PDB file of C-alpha atoms in Angstrom:
ATOM      1  CA  MET K  98     -55.028 -18.274  44.969  1.00  0.00           C
ATOM      2  CA  ASP K  99     -52.150 -17.299  47.248  1.00  0.00           C
ATOM      3  CA  LEU K 100     -52.357 -14.462  49.754  1.00  0.00           C
ATOM      4  CA  TYR K 101     -51.069 -11.901  47.270  1.00  0.00           C
ATOM      5  CA  GLN K 102     -48.624 -11.609  44.420  1.00  0.00           C
ATOM      6  CA  PHE K 103     -45.062 -10.724  45.395  1.00  0.00           C
ATOM      7  CA  ILE K 104     -43.003  -9.350  42.514  1.00  0.00           C
ATOM      8  CA  ASP K 105     -39.220  -9.432  42.864  1.00  0.00           C
ATOM      9  CA  ALA K 106     -38.293  -6.348  44.850  1.00  0.00           C
ATOM     10  CA  SER K 107     -35.034  -4.721  45.855  1.00  0.00           C
ATOM     11  CA  ASP K 108     -36.239  -1.900  48.132  1.00  0.00           C
ATOM     12  CA  GLU K 109     -35.477  -2.874  51.741  1.00  0.00           C
ATOM     13  CA  PRO K 110     -38.806  -1.767  53.278  1.00  0.00           C
ATOM     14  CA  ILE K 111     -40.804  -3.608  50.600  1.00  0.00           C
ATOM     15  CA  LEU K 112     -38.812  -6.791  51.166  1.00  0.00           C
ATOM     16  CA  LYS K 113     -39.193  -6.479  54.925  1.00  0.00           C
ATOM     17  CA  THR K 114     -42.957  -5.969  54.605  1.00  0.00           C
ATOM     18  CA  HIS K 115     -43.226  -9.143  52.535  1.00  0.00           C
ATOM     19  CA  GLN K 116     -41.084 -11.072  55.044  1.00  0.00           C
ATOM     20  CA  TRP K 117     -43.182  -9.950  58.005  1.00  0.00           C
ATOM     21  CA  ILE K 118     -46.422 -10.928  56.223  1.00  0.00           C
ATOM     22  CA  GLN K 119     -44.976 -14.356  55.469  1.00  0.00           C
ATOM     23  CA  GLU K 120     -43.863 -14.717  59.101  1.00  0.00           C
ATOM     24  CA  ALA K 121     -47.418 -13.926  60.259  1.00  0.00           C
ATOM     25  CA  LYS K 122     -48.815 -16.469  57.797  1.00  0.00           C
ATOM     26  CA  GLU K 123     -46.418 -19.128  59.124  1.00  0.00           C
ATOM     27  CA  LYS K 124     -47.571 -18.301  62.671  1.00  0.00           C
ATOM     28  CA  GLY K 125     -51.110 -19.191  61.636  1.00  0.00           C
ATOM     29  CA  VAL K 126     -52.619 -15.754  60.981  1.00  0.00           C
ATOM     30  CA  GLY K 127     -55.688 -16.366  58.811  1.00  0.00           C
ATOM     31  CA  LEU K 128     -55.536 -13.169  56.777  1.00  0.00           C
ATOM     32  CA  ALA K 129     -51.938 -12.116  57.193  1.00  0.00           C
ATOM     33  CA  HIS K 130     -52.270  -9.765  54.197  1.00  0.00           C
ATOM     34  CA  ALA K 131     -55.210  -7.840  55.688  1.00  0.00           C
ATOM     35  CA  LEU K 132     -54.458  -4.185  56.303  1.00  0.00           C
ATOM     36  CA  ASN K 133     -56.217  -1.176  57.759  1.00  0.00           C
ATOM     37  CA  LEU K 134     -56.564   1.564  55.136  1.00  0.00           C
ATOM     38  CA  ALA K 135     -57.183   5.146  56.272  1.00  0.00           C
ATOM     39  CA  SER K 136     -58.359   7.881  53.933  1.00  0.00           C
ATOM     40  CA  VAL K 137     -59.413  11.471  54.643  1.00  0.00           C
ATOM     41  CA  SER K 138     -62.435  13.440  53.435  1.00  0.00           C
ATOM     42  CA  LEU K 139     -62.201  16.992  52.102  1.00  0.00           C
ATOM     43  CA  ASN K 140     -63.347  18.319  55.490  1.00  0.00           C
ATOM     44  CA  GLY K 141     -60.476  16.510  57.194  1.00  0.00           C
ATOM     45  CA  GLN K 142     -62.431  13.593  58.682  1.00  0.00           C
ATOM     46  CA  PRO K 143     -60.360  10.378  58.620  1.00  0.00           C
ATOM     47  CA  SER K 144     -62.042   7.020  58.106  1.00  0.00           C
ATOM     48  CA  SER K 145     -60.573   3.523  58.025  1.00  0.00           C
ATOM     49  CA  ARG K 146     -61.469   0.001  57.026  1.00  0.00           C
ATOM     50  CA  ILE K 147     -59.837  -3.390  56.412  1.00  0.00           C
ATOM     51  CA  VAL K 148     -58.859  -4.362  52.851  1.00  0.00           C
ATOM     52  CA  LEU K 149     -56.672  -7.137  51.443  1.00  0.00           C
ATOM     53  CA  LEU K 150     -53.259  -6.617  49.881  1.00  0.00           C
ATOM     54  CA  LYS K 151     -53.224  -8.195  46.419  1.00  0.00           C
ATOM     55  CA  ARG K 152     -49.824  -7.268  44.988  1.00  0.00           C
ATOM     56  CA  ILE K 153     -46.572  -5.847  46.352  1.00  0.00           C
ATOM     57  CA  SER K 154     -43.431  -4.743  44.508  1.00  0.00           C
ATOM     58  CA  ASP K 155     -40.970  -1.852  44.459  1.00  0.00           C
ATOM     59  CA  GLU K 156     -43.718  -0.006  42.575  1.00  0.00           C
ATOM     60  CA  GLY K 157     -46.053  -0.137  45.567  1.00  0.00           C
ATOM     61  CA  LEU K 158     -48.916  -2.011  47.250  1.00  0.00           C
ATOM     62  CA  VAL K 159     -52.103  -2.886  45.366  1.00  0.00           C
ATOM     63  CA  PHE K 160     -55.643  -3.405  46.667  1.00  0.00           C
ATOM     64  CA  PHE K 161     -59.017  -3.524  44.896  1.00  0.00           C
ATOM     65  CA  THR K 162     -62.303  -1.834  45.665  1.00  0.00           C
ATOM     66  CA  ASP K 163     -65.347  -0.040  44.275  1.00  0.00           C
ATOM     67  CA  TYR K 164     -64.164   3.356  43.022  1.00  0.00           C
ATOM     68  CA  GLY K 165     -67.553   4.790  43.964  1.00  0.00           C
ATOM     69  CA  SER K 166     -67.314   3.641  47.583  1.00  0.00           C
ATOM     70  CA  LYS K 167     -66.605   6.013  50.463  1.00  0.00           C
ATOM     71  CA  LYS K 168     -62.897   5.220  50.329  1.00  0.00           C
ATOM     72  CA  GLY K 169     -62.860   5.464  46.544  1.00  0.00           C
ATOM     73  CA  GLN K 170     -64.467   8.901  46.586  1.00  0.00           C
ATOM     74  CA  GLU K 171     -62.120  10.116  49.319  1.00  0.00           C
ATOM     75  CA  ILE K 172     -59.019   8.821  47.504  1.00  0.00           C
ATOM     76  CA  ASP K 173     -60.253  10.471  44.297  1.00  0.00           C
ATOM     77  CA  LYS K 174     -60.297  13.858  46.027  1.00  0.00           C
ATOM     78  CA  ASN K 175     -57.297  13.348  48.355  1.00  0.00           C
ATOM     79  CA  ASN K 176     -54.970  10.549  47.318  1.00  0.00           C
ATOM     80  CA  LYS K 177     -52.850  10.658  50.480  1.00  0.00           C
ATOM     81  CA  VAL K 178     -53.550   7.539  52.564  1.00  0.00           C
ATOM     82  CA  ALA K 179     -52.074   5.542  55.434  1.00  0.00           C
ATOM     83  CA  ILE K 180     -52.165   1.792  56.004  1.00  0.00           C
ATOM     84  CA  ASN K 181     -51.367  -0.397  58.968  1.00  0.00           C
ATOM     85  CA  PHE K 182     -50.594  -4.076  59.413  1.00  0.00           C
ATOM     86  CA  TRP K 183     -50.708  -5.609  62.906  1.00  0.00           C
ATOM     87  CA  TRP K 184     -50.291  -9.227  63.961  1.00  0.00           C
ATOM     88  CA  ALA K 185     -50.794 -10.298  67.589  1.00  0.00           C
ATOM     89  CA  GLU K 186     -49.105 -13.617  66.841  1.00  0.00           C
ATOM     90  CA  THR K 187     -45.781 -11.961  65.973  1.00  0.00           C
ATOM     91  CA  ASP K 188     -46.128  -8.817  68.126  1.00  0.00           C
ATOM     92  CA  LYS K 189     -45.258  -6.694  65.102  1.00  0.00           C
ATOM     93  CA  GLN K 190     -46.789  -3.755  63.271  1.00  0.00           C
ATOM     94  CA  ILE K 191     -46.058  -1.870  60.051  1.00  0.00           C
ATOM     95  CA  ARG K 192     -47.239   1.669  59.348  1.00  0.00           C
ATOM     96  CA  ILE K 193     -47.066   2.882  55.735  1.00  0.00           C
ATOM     97  CA  GLU K 194     -47.911   6.295  54.274  1.00  0.00           C
ATOM     98  CA  GLY K 195     -48.081   7.329  50.643  1.00  0.00           C
ATOM     99  CA  THR K 196     -50.262   8.296  47.695  1.00  0.00           C
ATOM    100  CA  CYS K 197     -52.730   6.247  45.680  1.00  0.00           C
ATOM    101  CA  SER K 198     -53.460   6.062  41.976  1.00  0.00           C
ATOM    102  CA  LYS K 199     -55.533   3.643  39.913  1.00  0.00           C
ATOM    103  CA  VAL K 200     -53.866   0.597  38.393  1.00  0.00           C
ATOM    104  CA  SER K 201     -54.273  -0.042  34.675  1.00  0.00           C
ATOM    105  CA  GLU K 202     -57.630  -1.247  33.360  1.00  0.00           C
ATOM    106  CA  LYS K 203     -55.798  -4.337  32.126  1.00  0.00           C
ATOM    107  CA  GLU K 204     -54.672  -5.250  35.651  1.00  0.00           C
ATOM    108  CA  SER K 205     -58.150  -4.592  37.042  1.00  0.00           C
ATOM    109  CA  ASP K 206     -59.709  -6.764  34.308  1.00  0.00           C
ATOM    110  CA  GLU K 207     -57.238  -9.601  34.884  1.00  0.00           C
ATOM    111  CA  TYR K 208     -57.746  -9.618  38.633  1.00  0.00           C
ATOM    112  CA  PHE K 209     -61.540  -9.433  38.320  1.00  0.00           C
ATOM    113  CA  GLU K 210     -61.486 -12.401  35.929  1.00  0.00           C
ATOM    114  CA  SER K 211     -59.439 -14.411  38.456  1.00  0.00           C
ATOM    115  CA  ARG K 212     -61.997 -13.954  41.242  1.00  0.00           C
ATOM    116  CA  PRO K 213     -64.598 -16.601  42.134  1.00  0.00           C
ATOM    117  CA  LYS K 214     -67.893 -16.064  40.317  1.00  0.00           C
ATOM    118  CA  GLY K 215     -69.654 -15.291  43.593  1.00  0.00           C
ATOM    119  CA  SER K 216     -67.257 -12.409  44.216  1.00  0.00           C
ATOM    120  CA  GLN K 217     -67.788 -11.149  40.669  1.00  0.00           C
ATOM    121  CA  ILE K 218     -71.542 -11.192  41.235  1.00  0.00           C
ATOM    122  CA  SER K 219     -71.206  -9.307  44.532  1.00  0.00           C
ATOM    123  CA  ALA K 220     -69.053  -6.605  42.944  1.00  0.00           C
ATOM    124  CA  SER K 221     -71.565  -6.247  40.110  1.00  0.00           C
ATOM    125  CA  ALA K 222     -74.611  -6.165  42.381  1.00  0.00           C
ATOM    126  CA  SER K 223     -73.316  -3.761  45.015  1.00  0.00           C
ATOM    127  CA  ASN K 224     -72.645  -0.067  44.584  1.00  0.00           C
ATOM    128  CA  GLN K 225     -70.464  -0.131  47.675  1.00  0.00           C
ATOM    129  CA  SER K 226     -71.323   2.324  50.481  1.00  0.00           C
ATOM    130  CA  SER K 227     -74.599   3.455  48.821  1.00  0.00           C
ATOM    131  CA  GLN K 228     -77.824   3.193  50.833  1.00  0.00           C
ATOM    132  CA  ILE K 229     -80.141   0.277  50.026  1.00  0.00           C
ATOM    133  CA  ASP K 230     -83.751  -0.470  51.002  1.00  0.00           C
ATOM    134  CA  SER K 231     -82.857  -3.692  52.790  1.00  0.00           C
ATOM    135  CA  TYR K 232     -80.310  -6.502  52.813  1.00  0.00           C
ATOM    136  CA  GLU K 233     -82.890  -8.671  51.048  1.00  0.00           C
ATOM    137  CA  SER K 234     -82.998  -6.192  48.155  1.00  0.00           C
ATOM    138  CA  ILE K 235     -79.294  -6.609  47.396  1.00  0.00           C
ATOM    139  CA  LEU K 236     -79.693 -10.397  47.569  1.00  0.00           C
ATOM    140  CA  LYS K 237     -82.390 -10.144  44.881  1.00  0.00           C
ATOM    141  CA  VAL K 238     -80.106  -8.088  42.643  1.00  0.00           C
ATOM    142  CA  ALA K 239     -77.286 -10.600  43.107  1.00  0.00           C
ATOM    143  CA  LYS K 240     -79.639 -13.515  42.333  1.00  0.00           C
ATOM    144  CA  LYS K 241     -80.823 -11.788  39.147  1.00  0.00           C
ATOM    145  CA  ILE K 242     -77.216 -11.271  37.978  1.00  0.00           C
ATOM    146  CA  GLU K 243     -76.407 -14.888  38.822  1.00  0.00           C
ATOM    147  CA  ASP K 244     -79.389 -16.179  36.820  1.00  0.00           C
ATOM    148  CA  GLU K 245     -78.533 -13.962  33.842  1.00  0.00           C
ATOM    149  CA  HIS K 246     -74.909 -15.176  33.766  1.00  0.00           C
ATOM    150  CA  LYS K 247     -75.252 -18.932  34.353  1.00  0.00           C
ATOM    151  CA  ASP K 248     -73.297 -19.685  31.185  1.00  0.00           C
ATOM    152  CA  LYS K 249     -71.881 -16.229  30.557  1.00  0.00           C
ATOM    153  CA  THR K 250     -68.781 -14.331  31.591  1.00  0.00           C
ATOM    154  CA  ILE K 251     -69.318 -11.450  33.988  1.00  0.00           C
ATOM    155  CA  SER K 252     -67.514  -8.308  32.857  1.00  0.00           C
ATOM    156  CA  ARG K 253     -65.787  -6.087  35.397  1.00  0.00           C
ATOM    157  CA  PRO K 254     -67.960  -3.107  36.365  1.00  0.00           C
ATOM    158  CA  LEU K 255     -66.160   0.086  35.322  1.00  0.00           C
ATOM    159  CA  ARG K 256     -66.622   1.441  38.843  1.00  0.00           C
ATOM    160  CA  TRP K 257     -64.570  -1.445  40.284  1.00  0.00           C
ATOM    161  CA  GLY K 258     -60.788  -1.785  40.128  1.00  0.00           C
ATOM    162  CA  GLY K 259     -57.427  -1.496  41.791  1.00  0.00           C
ATOM    163  CA  TYR K 260     -55.374   1.197  43.474  1.00  0.00           C
ATOM    164  CA  ILE K 261     -51.638   1.176  43.921  1.00  0.00           C
ATOM    165  CA  LEU K 262     -50.239   2.880  46.981  1.00  0.00           C
ATOM    166  CA  LYS K 263     -46.829   4.406  46.254  1.00  0.00           C
ATOM    167  CA  PRO K 264     -45.190   4.569  49.697  1.00  0.00           C
ATOM    168  CA  ASN K 265     -43.033   7.391  51.024  1.00  0.00           C
ATOM    169  CA  LEU K 266     -42.808   6.177  54.641  1.00  0.00           C
ATOM    170  CA  PHE K 267     -42.535   2.819  56.426  1.00  0.00           C
ATOM    171  CA  GLU K 268     -42.344   2.281  60.167  1.00  0.00           C
ATOM    172  CA  PHE K 269     -41.573  -1.211  61.464  1.00  0.00           C
ATOM    173  CA  TRP K 270     -42.585  -1.729  65.101  1.00  0.00           C
ATOM    174  CA  ILE K 271     -41.713  -4.676  67.348  1.00  0.00           C
ATOM    175  CA  ASN K 272     -43.301  -5.090  70.761  1.00  0.00           C
ATOM    176  CA  LYS K 273     -40.761  -5.274  73.601  1.00  0.00           C
ATOM    177  CA  SER K 274     -40.984  -5.565  77.375  1.00  0.00           C
ATOM    178  CA  ASN K 275     -41.551  -2.487  79.540  1.00  0.00           C
ATOM    179  CA  ARG K 276     -42.941  -0.603  76.513  1.00  0.00           C
ATOM    180  CA  LEU K 277     -39.407  -0.121  75.123  1.00  0.00           C
ATOM    181  CA  HIS K 278     -40.529  -1.046  71.630  1.00  0.00           C
ATOM    182  CA  GLU K 279     -38.217  -1.206  68.614  1.00  0.00           C
ATOM    183  CA  ARG K 280     -39.156   1.311  65.917  1.00  0.00           C
ATOM    184  CA  GLU K 281     -37.376   1.441  62.572  1.00  0.00           C
ATOM    185  CA  LEU K 282     -38.297   4.224  60.108  1.00  0.00           C
ATOM    186  CA  PHE K 283     -37.747   4.408  56.350  1.00  0.00           C
ATOM    187  CA  THR K 284     -38.426   7.653  54.470  1.00  0.00           C
ATOM    188  CA  VAL K 285     -37.736   8.688  50.885  1.00  0.00           C
ATOM    189  CA  ASP K 286     -34.876  11.137  50.377  1.00  0.00           C
ATOM    190  CA  ASN K 287     -34.065  12.110  46.772  1.00  0.00           C
ATOM    191  CA  GLY K 288     -35.543   8.874  45.493  1.00  0.00           C
ATOM    192  CA  GLU K 289     -33.619   6.719  47.991  1.00  0.00           C
ATOM    193  CA  TRP K 290     -34.823   5.080  51.184  1.00  0.00           C
ATOM    194  CA  LYS K 291     -33.251   6.573  54.312  1.00  0.00           C
ATOM    195  CA  ARG K 292     -33.302   4.468  57.501  1.00  0.00           C
ATOM    196  CA  SER K 293     -33.457   5.792  61.061  1.00  0.00           C
ATOM    197  CA  ILE K 294     -34.404   4.533  64.534  1.00  0.00           C
ATOM    198  CA  LEU K 295     -37.181   6.136  66.588  1.00  0.00           C
ATOM    199  CA  SER K 296     -37.462   6.353  70.345  1.00  0.00           C
ATOM    200  CA  PRO K 297     -40.199   4.132  71.788  1.00  0.00           C
TER     201      PRO K 297
END
């Protein structure tokens, strides 16, 4: 499976994001589509973690997770999120802000079915972010699921699926000498992307 699915796009910041990811991949970055996702709890505490981009188009950026996880619960209550790509090999960074909503069950089913069986088992065995007795206990659950599905299809757990981030801000950052970095900003204005340049 490729890094992620790119669907023909016309929006300049989406195209540029795709191009920068491809550039990082060509420079040898192992997970060029890995991004830092930040969500915020109801009491205002931000938290962040790395997830993988799985689809990008003018519609937005898609990633998959356990809806019951810490990030899933936070997005459910406050769907405003921020993501960040950074690649040392290209000296570039992209900041993106926007709102999340769940993808269709059909898309979640199709992506789950495309995953390796081991990943399907892990998603089924783990209620992500919940406390467990020990690491060995989750291995036992995974082994039980594996044994029960040797010749059977594993159905997607209803608590697992995709989110699409609909962006309203992109900032493209390029490292330059003497800290005089290039910063290009795109924001939505009446449904259109407006471009501006920021001071370093």
